[in-house]
Coordinates of C-alpha atoms in Angstrom, one line a residue:
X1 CA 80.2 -86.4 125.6
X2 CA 79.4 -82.9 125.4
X3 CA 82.7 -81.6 125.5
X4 CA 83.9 -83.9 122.4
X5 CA 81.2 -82.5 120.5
X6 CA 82.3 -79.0 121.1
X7 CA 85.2 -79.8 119.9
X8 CA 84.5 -81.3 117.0
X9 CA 82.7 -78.2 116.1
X10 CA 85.2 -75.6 116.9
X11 CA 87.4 -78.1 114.7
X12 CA 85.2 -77.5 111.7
X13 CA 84.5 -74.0 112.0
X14 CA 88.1 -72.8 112.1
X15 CA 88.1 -75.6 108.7
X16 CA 85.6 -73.5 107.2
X17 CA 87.1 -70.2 108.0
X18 CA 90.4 -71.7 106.8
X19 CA 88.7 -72.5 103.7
X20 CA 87.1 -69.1 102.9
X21 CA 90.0 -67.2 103.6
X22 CA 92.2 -69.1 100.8
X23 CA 92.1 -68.8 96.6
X24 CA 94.1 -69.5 93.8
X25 CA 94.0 -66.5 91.2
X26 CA 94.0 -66.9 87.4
X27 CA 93.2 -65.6 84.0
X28 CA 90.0 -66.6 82.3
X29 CA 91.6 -67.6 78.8
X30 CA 94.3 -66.5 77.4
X31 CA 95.7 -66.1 73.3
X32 CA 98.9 -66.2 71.2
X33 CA 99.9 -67.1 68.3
X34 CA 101.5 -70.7 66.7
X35 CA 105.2 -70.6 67.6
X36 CA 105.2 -68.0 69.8
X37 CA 104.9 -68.3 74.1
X38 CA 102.6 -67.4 76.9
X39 CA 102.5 -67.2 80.1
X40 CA 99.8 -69.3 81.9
X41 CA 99.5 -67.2 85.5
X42 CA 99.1 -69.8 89.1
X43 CA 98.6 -67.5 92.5
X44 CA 97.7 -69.5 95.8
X45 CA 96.1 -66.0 97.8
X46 CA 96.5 -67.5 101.8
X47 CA 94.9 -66.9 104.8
X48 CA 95.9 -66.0 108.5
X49 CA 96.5 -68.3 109.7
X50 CA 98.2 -69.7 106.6
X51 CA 98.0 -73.2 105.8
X52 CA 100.6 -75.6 104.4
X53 CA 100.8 -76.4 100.5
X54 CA 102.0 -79.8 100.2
X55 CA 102.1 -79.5 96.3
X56 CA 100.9 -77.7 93.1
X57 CA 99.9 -80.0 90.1
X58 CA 99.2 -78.1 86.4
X59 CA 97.2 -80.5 84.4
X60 CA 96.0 -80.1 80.5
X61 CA 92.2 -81.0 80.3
X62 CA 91.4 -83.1 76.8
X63 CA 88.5 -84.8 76.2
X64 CA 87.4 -84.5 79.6
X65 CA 90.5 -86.5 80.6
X66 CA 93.1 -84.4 83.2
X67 CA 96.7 -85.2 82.1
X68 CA 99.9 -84.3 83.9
X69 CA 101.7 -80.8 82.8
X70 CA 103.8 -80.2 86.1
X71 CA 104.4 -80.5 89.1
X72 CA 106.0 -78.6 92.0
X73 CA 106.9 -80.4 95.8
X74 CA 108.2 -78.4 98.4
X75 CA 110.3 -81.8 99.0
X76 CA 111.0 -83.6 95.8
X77 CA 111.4 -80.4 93.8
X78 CA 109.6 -79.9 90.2
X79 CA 108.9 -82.5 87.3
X80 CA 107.6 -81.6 83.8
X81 CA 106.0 -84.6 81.9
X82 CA 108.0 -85.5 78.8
X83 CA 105.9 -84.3 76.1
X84 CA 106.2 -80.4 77.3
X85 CA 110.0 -81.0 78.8
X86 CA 111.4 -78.9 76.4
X87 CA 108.7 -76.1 76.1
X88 CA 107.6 -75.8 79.9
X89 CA 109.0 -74.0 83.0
X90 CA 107.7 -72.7 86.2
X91 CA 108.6 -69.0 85.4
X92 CA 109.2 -68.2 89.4
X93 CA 112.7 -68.8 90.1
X94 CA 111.8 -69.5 94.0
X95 CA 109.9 -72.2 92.2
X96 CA 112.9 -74.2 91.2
X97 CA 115.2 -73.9 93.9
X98 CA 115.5 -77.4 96.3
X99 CA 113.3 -76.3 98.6
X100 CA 110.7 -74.2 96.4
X101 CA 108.3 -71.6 97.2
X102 CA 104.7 -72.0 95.9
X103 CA 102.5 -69.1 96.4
X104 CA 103.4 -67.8 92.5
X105 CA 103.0 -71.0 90.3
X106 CA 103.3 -69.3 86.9
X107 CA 104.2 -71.5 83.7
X108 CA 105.4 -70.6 80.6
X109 CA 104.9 -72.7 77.2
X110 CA 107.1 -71.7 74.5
X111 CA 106.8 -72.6 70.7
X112 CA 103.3 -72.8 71.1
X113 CA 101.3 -75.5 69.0
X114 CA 97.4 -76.1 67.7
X115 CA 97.4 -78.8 69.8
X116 CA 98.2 -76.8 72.6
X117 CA 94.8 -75.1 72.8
X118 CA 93.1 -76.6 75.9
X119 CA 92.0 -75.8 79.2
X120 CA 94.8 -75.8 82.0
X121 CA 94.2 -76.6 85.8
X122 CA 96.3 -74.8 88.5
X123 CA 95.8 -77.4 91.6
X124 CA 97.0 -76.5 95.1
X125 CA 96.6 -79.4 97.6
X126 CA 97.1 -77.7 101.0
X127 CA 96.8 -78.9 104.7
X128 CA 94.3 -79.2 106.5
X129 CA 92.1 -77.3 103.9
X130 CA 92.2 -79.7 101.3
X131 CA 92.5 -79.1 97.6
X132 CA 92.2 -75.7 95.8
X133 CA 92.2 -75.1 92.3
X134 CA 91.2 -72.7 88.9
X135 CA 91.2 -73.0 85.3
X136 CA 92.6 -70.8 82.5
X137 CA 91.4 -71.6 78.3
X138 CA 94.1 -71.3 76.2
X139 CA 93.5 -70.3 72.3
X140 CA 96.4 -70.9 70.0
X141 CA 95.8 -68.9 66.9
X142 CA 98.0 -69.2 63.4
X143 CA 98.8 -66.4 60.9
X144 CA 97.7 -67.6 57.8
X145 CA 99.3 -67.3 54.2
X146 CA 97.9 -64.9 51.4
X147 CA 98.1 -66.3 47.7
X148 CA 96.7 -64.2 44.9
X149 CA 97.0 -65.6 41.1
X150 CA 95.0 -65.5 37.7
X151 CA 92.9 -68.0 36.9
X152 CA 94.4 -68.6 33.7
X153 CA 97.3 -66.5 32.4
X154 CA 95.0 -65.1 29.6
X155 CA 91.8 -64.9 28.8
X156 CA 89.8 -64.2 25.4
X157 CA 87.0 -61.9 24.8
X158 CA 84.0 -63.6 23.4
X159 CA 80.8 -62.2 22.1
X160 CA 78.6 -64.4 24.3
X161 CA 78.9 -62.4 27.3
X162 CA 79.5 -65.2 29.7
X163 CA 81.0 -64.3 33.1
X164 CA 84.3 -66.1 33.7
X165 CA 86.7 -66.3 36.8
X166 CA 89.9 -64.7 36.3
X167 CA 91.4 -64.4 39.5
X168 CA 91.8 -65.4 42.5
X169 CA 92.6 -65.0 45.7
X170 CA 93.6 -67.1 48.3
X171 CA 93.5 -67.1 52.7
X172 CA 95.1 -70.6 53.8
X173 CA 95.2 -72.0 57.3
X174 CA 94.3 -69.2 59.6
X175 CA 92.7 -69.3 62.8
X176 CA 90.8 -67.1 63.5
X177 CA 89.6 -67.6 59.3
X178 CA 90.5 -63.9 57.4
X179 CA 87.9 -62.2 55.2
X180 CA 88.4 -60.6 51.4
X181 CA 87.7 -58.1 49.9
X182 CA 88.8 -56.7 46.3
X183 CA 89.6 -53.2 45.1
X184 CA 89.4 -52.5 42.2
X185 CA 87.6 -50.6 39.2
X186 CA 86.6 -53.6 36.8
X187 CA 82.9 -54.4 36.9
X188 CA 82.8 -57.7 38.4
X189 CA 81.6 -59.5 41.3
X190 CA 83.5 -62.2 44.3
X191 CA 82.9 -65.6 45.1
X192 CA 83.9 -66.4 48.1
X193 CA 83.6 -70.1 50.6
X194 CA 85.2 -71.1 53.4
X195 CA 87.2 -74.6 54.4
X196 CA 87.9 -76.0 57.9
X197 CA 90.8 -77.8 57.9
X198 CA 91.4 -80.8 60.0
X199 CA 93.7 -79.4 62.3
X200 CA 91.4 -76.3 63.4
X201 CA 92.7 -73.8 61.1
X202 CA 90.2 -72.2 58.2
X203 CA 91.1 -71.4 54.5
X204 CA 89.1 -68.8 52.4
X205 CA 89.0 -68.3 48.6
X206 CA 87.6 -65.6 46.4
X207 CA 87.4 -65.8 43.1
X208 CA 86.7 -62.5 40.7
X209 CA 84.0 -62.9 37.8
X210 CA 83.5 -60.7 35.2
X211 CA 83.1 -60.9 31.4
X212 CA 86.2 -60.7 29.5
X213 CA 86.4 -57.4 27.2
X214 CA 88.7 -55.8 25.1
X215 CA 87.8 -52.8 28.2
X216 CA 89.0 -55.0 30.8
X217 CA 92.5 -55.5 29.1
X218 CA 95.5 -54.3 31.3
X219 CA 93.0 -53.6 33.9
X220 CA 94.7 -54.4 37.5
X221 CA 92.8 -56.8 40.5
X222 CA 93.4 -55.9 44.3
X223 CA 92.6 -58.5 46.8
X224 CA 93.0 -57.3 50.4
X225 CA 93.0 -60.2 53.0
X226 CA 92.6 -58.6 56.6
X227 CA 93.4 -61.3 59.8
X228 CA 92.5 -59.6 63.0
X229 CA 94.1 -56.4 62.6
X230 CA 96.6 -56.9 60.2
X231 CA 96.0 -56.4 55.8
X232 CA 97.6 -58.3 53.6
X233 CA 97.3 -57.3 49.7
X234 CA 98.6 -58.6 46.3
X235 CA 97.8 -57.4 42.8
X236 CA 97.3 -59.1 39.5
X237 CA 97.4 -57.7 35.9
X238 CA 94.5 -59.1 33.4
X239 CA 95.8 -60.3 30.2
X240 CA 92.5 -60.0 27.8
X241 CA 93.1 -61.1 24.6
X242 CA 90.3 -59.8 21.6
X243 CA 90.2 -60.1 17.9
X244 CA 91.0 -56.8 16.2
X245 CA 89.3 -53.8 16.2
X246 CA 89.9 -52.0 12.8
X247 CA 89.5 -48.5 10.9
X248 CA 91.1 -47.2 8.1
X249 CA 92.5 -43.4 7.6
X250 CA 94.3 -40.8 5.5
X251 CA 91.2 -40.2 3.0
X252 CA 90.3 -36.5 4.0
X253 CA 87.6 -35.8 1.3
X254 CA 90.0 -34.2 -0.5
X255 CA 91.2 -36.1 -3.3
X256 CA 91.3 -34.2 -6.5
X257 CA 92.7 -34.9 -9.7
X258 CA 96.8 -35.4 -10.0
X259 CA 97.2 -34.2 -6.4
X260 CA 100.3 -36.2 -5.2
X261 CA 101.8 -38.3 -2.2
X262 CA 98.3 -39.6 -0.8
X263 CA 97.8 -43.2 1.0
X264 CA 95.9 -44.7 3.3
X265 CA 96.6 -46.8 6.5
X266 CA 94.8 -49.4 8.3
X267 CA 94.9 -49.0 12.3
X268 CA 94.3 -52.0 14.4
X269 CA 93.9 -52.2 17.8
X270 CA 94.5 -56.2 18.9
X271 CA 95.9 -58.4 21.3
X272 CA 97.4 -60.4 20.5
X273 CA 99.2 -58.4 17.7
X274 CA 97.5 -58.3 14.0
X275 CA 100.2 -60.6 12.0
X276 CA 98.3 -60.1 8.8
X277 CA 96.9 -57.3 7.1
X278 CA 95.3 -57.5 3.5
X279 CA 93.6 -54.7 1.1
X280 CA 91.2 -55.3 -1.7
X281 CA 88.7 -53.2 -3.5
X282 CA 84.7 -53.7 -3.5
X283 CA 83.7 -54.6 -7.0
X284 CA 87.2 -53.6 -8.7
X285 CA 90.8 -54.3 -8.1
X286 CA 93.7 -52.5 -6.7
X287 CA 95.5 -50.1 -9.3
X288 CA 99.1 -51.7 -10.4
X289 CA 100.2 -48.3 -9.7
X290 CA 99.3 -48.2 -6.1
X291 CA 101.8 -50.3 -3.3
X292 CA 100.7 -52.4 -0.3
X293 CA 103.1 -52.1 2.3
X294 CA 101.6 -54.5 5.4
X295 CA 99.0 -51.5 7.0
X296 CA 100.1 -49.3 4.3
X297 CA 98.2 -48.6 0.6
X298 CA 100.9 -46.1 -1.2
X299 CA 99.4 -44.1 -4.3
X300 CA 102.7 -43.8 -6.4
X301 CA 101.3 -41.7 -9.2
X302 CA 98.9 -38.5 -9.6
X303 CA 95.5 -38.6 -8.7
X304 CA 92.8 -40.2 -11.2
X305 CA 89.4 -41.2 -11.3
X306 CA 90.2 -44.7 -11.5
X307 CA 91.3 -44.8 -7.9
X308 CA 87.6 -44.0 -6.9
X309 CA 86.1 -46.5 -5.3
X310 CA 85.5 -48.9 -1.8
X311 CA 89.0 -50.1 -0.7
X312 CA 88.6 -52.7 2.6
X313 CA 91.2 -53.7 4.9
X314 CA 91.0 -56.8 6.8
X315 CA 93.3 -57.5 10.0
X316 CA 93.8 -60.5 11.4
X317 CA 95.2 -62.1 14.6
X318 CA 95.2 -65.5 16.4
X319 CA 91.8 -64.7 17.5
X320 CA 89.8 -63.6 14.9
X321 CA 89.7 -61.3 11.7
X322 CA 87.7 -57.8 11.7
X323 CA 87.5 -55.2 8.8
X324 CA 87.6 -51.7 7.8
X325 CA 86.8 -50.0 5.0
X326 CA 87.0 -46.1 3.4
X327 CA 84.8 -44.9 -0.2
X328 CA 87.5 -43.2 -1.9
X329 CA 85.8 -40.1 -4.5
X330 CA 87.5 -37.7 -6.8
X331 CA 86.9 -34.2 -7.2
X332 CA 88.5 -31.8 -10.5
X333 CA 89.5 -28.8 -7.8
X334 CA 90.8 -29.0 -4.5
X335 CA 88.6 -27.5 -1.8
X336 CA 89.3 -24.2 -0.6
X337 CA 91.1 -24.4 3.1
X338 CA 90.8 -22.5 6.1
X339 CA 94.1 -22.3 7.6
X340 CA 94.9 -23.1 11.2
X341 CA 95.7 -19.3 12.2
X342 CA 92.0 -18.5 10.5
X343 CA 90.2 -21.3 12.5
X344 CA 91.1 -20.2 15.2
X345 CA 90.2 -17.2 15.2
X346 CA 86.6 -18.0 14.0
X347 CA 86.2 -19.9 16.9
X348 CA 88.0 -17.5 19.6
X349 CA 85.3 -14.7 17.7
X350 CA 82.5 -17.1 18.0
X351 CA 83.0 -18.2 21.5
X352 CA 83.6 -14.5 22.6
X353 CA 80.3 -13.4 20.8
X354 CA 78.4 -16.3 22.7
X355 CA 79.9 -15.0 25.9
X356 CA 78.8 -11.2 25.3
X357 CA 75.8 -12.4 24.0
X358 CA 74.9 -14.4 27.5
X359 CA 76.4 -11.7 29.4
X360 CA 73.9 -9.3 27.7
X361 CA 70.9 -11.6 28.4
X362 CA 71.8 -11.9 32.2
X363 CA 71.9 -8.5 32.4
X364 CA 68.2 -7.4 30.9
X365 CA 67.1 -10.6 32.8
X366 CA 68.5 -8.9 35.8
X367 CA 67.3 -5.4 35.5
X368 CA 63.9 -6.5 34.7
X369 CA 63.4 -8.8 37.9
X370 CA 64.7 -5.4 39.7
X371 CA 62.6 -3.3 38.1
X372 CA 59.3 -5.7 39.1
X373 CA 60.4 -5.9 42.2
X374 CA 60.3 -2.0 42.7
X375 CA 57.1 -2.0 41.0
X376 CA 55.7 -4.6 43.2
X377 CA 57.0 -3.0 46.5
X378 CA 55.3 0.6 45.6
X379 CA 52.2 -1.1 45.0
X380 CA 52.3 -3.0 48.1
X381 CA 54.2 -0.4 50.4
X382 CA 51.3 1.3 52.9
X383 CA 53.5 3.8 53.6
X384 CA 54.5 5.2 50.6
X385 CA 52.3 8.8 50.5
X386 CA 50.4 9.5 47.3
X387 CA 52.3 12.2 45.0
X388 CA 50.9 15.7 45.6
X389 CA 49.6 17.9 43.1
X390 CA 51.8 20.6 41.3
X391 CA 52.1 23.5 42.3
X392 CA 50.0 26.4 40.5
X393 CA 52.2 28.7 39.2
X394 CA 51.1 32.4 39.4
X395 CA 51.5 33.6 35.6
X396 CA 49.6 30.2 34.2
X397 CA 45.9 31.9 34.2
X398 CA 46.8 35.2 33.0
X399 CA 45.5 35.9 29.6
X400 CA 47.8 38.7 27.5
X401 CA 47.8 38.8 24.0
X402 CA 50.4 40.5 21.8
X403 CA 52.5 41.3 25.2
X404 CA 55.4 39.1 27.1
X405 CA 56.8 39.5 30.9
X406 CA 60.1 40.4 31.4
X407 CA 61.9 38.5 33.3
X408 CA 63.5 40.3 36.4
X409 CA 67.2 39.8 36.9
X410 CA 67.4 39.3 40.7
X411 CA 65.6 39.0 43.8
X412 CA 65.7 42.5 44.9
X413 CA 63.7 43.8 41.8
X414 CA 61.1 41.3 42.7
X415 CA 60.6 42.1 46.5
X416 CA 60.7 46.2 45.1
X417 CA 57.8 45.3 42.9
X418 CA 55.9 43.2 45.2
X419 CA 56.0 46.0 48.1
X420 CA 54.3 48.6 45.3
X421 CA 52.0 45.8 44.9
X422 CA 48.2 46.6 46.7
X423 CA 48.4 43.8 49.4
X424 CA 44.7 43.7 49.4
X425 CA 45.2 41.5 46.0
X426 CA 46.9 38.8 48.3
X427 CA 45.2 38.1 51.6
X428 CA 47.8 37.2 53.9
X429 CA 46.9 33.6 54.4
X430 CA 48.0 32.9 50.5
X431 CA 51.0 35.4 50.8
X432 CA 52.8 34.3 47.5
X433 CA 56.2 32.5 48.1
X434 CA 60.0 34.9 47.8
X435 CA 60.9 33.3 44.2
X436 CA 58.1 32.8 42.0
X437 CA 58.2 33.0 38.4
X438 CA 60.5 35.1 36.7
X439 CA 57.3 35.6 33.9
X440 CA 54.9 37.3 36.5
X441 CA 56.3 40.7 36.1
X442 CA 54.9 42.7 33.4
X443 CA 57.1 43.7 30.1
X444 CA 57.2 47.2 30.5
X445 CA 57.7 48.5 33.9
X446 CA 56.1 52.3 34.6
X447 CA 58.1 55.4 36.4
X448 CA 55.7 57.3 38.2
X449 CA 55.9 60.2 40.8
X450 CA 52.5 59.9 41.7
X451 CA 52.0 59.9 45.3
X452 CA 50.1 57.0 46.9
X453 CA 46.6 56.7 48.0
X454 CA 47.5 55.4 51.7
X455 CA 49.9 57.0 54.4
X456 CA 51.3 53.2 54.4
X457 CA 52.1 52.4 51.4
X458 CA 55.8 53.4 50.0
X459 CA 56.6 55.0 46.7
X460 CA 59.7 54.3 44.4
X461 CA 61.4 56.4 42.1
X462 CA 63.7 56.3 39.2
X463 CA 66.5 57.4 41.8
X464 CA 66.4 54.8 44.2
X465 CA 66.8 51.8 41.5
X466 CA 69.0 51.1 38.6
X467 CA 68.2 52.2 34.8
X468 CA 65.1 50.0 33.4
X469 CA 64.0 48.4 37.1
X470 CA 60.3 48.5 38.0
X471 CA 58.7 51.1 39.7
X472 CA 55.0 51.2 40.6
X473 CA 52.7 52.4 43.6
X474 CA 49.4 50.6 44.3
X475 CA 46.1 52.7 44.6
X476 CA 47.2 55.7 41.7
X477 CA 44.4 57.1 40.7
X478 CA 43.4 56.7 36.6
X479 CA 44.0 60.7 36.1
X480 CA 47.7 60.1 37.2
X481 CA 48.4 58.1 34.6
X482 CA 48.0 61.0 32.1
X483 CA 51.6 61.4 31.8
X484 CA 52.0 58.6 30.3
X485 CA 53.3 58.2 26.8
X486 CA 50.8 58.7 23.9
X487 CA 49.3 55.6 22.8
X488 CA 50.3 53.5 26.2
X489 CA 47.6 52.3 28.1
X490 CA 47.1 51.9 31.6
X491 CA 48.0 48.2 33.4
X492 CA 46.1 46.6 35.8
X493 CA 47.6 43.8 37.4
X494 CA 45.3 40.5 37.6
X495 CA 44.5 39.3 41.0
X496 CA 46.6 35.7 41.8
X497 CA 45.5 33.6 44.5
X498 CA 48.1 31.1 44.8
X499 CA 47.3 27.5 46.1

């Protein structure tokens, strides 16, 4: 009793081990599109031991409800269930020889339908492990068709402002459903909805609203249909049609008496076409001399006073009428007139004068900002030293009347007349500088042979400097000076101290 026991277990162990070791490998869903194929991929993954496949059954689940696709048997070969005879085959080749090989079960469907889309079932049935099996969704989508028309081949402007359709664009019996979108520079806005159809496909439509203007005339409507990744895009023209919009010309407030070859015209702008066109005067009639020619009022004779007045032209279409009118008034003299060449030129002049003149303004503008800006800084600069003091200049506190300085004509002469200076006038700390002021020196400059006071002190004579050069020695006594000329007096020289 023992022993069958044990062997029943061993039996269902190596089962279950069997079991583990075996698969059947799939996709998890899988798309194409209506009329195409697709490959539906079966793979029976064995173990070692392998076990023995007795058959392989693909079965299309609807409603809950398995049906037959195909089926392969090692012994009786491979059958395909009428309804996909002509669209399905086992795409291994080892598969449909007599004695067939069934580890790769693949199956292909070809012209692929909506009613195709379902959940397929790769069975293996296998011994002693049983049955194996997997699933695989298919989704069958369809391209749809694009359509893009107006919504009526014209359309007429209307004063009531009331937003019309006037295309529209169409997205039949796709699957996945497409989206719209519309391009275009009209000032408008989509409606768009969305229809399933019964057999799973989706149809959108977008119609364009706007108000129908004389503006919106010839104006061109975009719609771009997208389906997965693929644009689809189709253009229409809008036909608007408006009453007519009316002025009238050739009256250039010129009109003076017997001037020649004048007229006027009506212009219309319509659509449809103006097919009538008729001229009156306010108050008044038109002259017998003057010819209507359809948009045209010809003045056959000279210039008078009885062509003034308010001459109207109404246009007229299949939508409405619309007038124009022009006050006609004569003068005796022409008006003077500035010719083209002259016009010109005033405004070249003009526009070159505004130039300079902003040119000019950016420029003070400029310099003055600059200038604030230096003043600013200087203010606020802590480094910037204060200005010193000028400098003294020896000769400004002497006091001569009647008598002027000579000015010496080189440095020499100076340093001569400084050495006969007495150096006890300038204390050596506020020894005055090489160069002063030419105007220091006195006018008329003494010869004298007069010895000096000191040992130190040098004496200069006529002979060792040029003709009229400055000669002096400090410290001469007051008798020396007796040779002077008659009626000279004696000159001290002041005593500088220089700061």
């Amino acid at each position: 009793m023992e022993r069958t026991t044990s062997f029943w277990i061993f039996l269902i162990t190596a089962f279950v081990v069997q079991v583990n070791g075996q698969s059947v490998e799939m996709d998890d869903e899988k798309s194409a599109l209506m009329g195409s194929k697709v490959d539906l991929r079966c793979r029976f993954v064995n173990s070692d031991p392998p076990v023995k496949i007795s058959q392989v059954t693909w079965q299309k689940l609807v409603n809950g409800i398995k049906q037959n696709v195909a089926i392969a048997n090692p012994s009786l070969g491979v059958s395909v269930a009428p309804l996909y005879r002509d669209r399905v085959i086992f795409k291994s080749g080892a598969v449909r020889r007599r004695t067939p090989v069934l580890e790769d079960t693949t199956i292909t469907i070809s012209s692929l339908r909506l009613s195709d889309e379902a959940m397929y079932i790769c069975e293996y049935t296998t011994f002693p492990a049983g049955n194996r099996e997997n699933a695989v969704n298919l989704t069958v989508n369809t391209r749809p068709t694009t359509q893009m028309s107006l919504s009526t081949p014209t359309q007429v402007a209307r004063s009531s402002n009331v937003k019309t359709p006037v295309a529209s664009c169409t997205c039949s019996n796709g699957k996945p459903a497409c989206t719209i979108r519309w391009d275009t520079r009209v000032d408008g806005e989509a409606m768009t909805q969305e229809y399933s159809n019964q057999d799973g496909t989706f149809t959108v439509q977008s119609d364009y609203i706007l108000v129908p203007s004389r503006e919106t005339h010839q104006e061109v409507l975009t719609c771009v249909s997208t389906y997965n990744d693929e644009e689809f895009t189709d253009s229409v023209t809008l036909d608007i049609q408006y009453e007519p919009e009316v002025s009238v010309d050739g009256f250039d407030g010129n009109w003076y008496l017997n001037r020649d070859n004048v007229q006027l015209s009506c212009e219309a702008d319509a659509n449809p076409a103006v097919s009538l066109y008729q001229w009156r005067v306010v108050n008044g009639s038109i002259p017998s001399s003057v010819e209507i020619k359809d948009n045209l009022l010809i003045f056959k004779e000279p210039v008078t006073t009885d062509l003034e007045g308010t001459y109207v032209c109404d246009a007229t279409n299949s939508i409405g009428t619309q007038s124009a009118s022009v006050a006609i008034s004569v003068i005796e003299k022409p008006l003077p007139l500035v010719a083209t060449a002259d016009l010109i030129g005033v405004i070249a002049l003009l526009l070159a004068a505004g130039t300079l003149l902003g040119i000019t303004i950016t420029v003070v503008v400029l310099k003055i900002r600059i200038n604030m800006k230096k003043d600013g800084n200087s203010k606020d600069s802590p480094s910037r030293k204060p200005s010193q003091p000028a400098r003294k200049k020896p000769g400004d506190d002497i006091q001569y009347s009647g008598k002027f300085y000579e000015e010496l004509p080189n440095t020499a002469d100076y340093v001569s007349y400084r050495l006969a200076c007495n150096k006890e006038d300038y204390p050596e700390p506020f020894t005055p500088p090489i160069n002063p002021p030419l105007s220091f020196l006195p006018q008329h400059p003494y010869n004298s042979s007069h010895g000096t006071n000191g040992p130190t002190s040098p004496t200069f004579t006529s002979s060792t400097l040029p003709k009229s050069k400055n000669t002096y020695s400090p410290h001469t006594s007051i008798q020396g000076l007796s040779s002077l000329p008659p009626g000279v007096a004696p000159y001290t020289f002041p005593k500088e101290q220089y700061v």
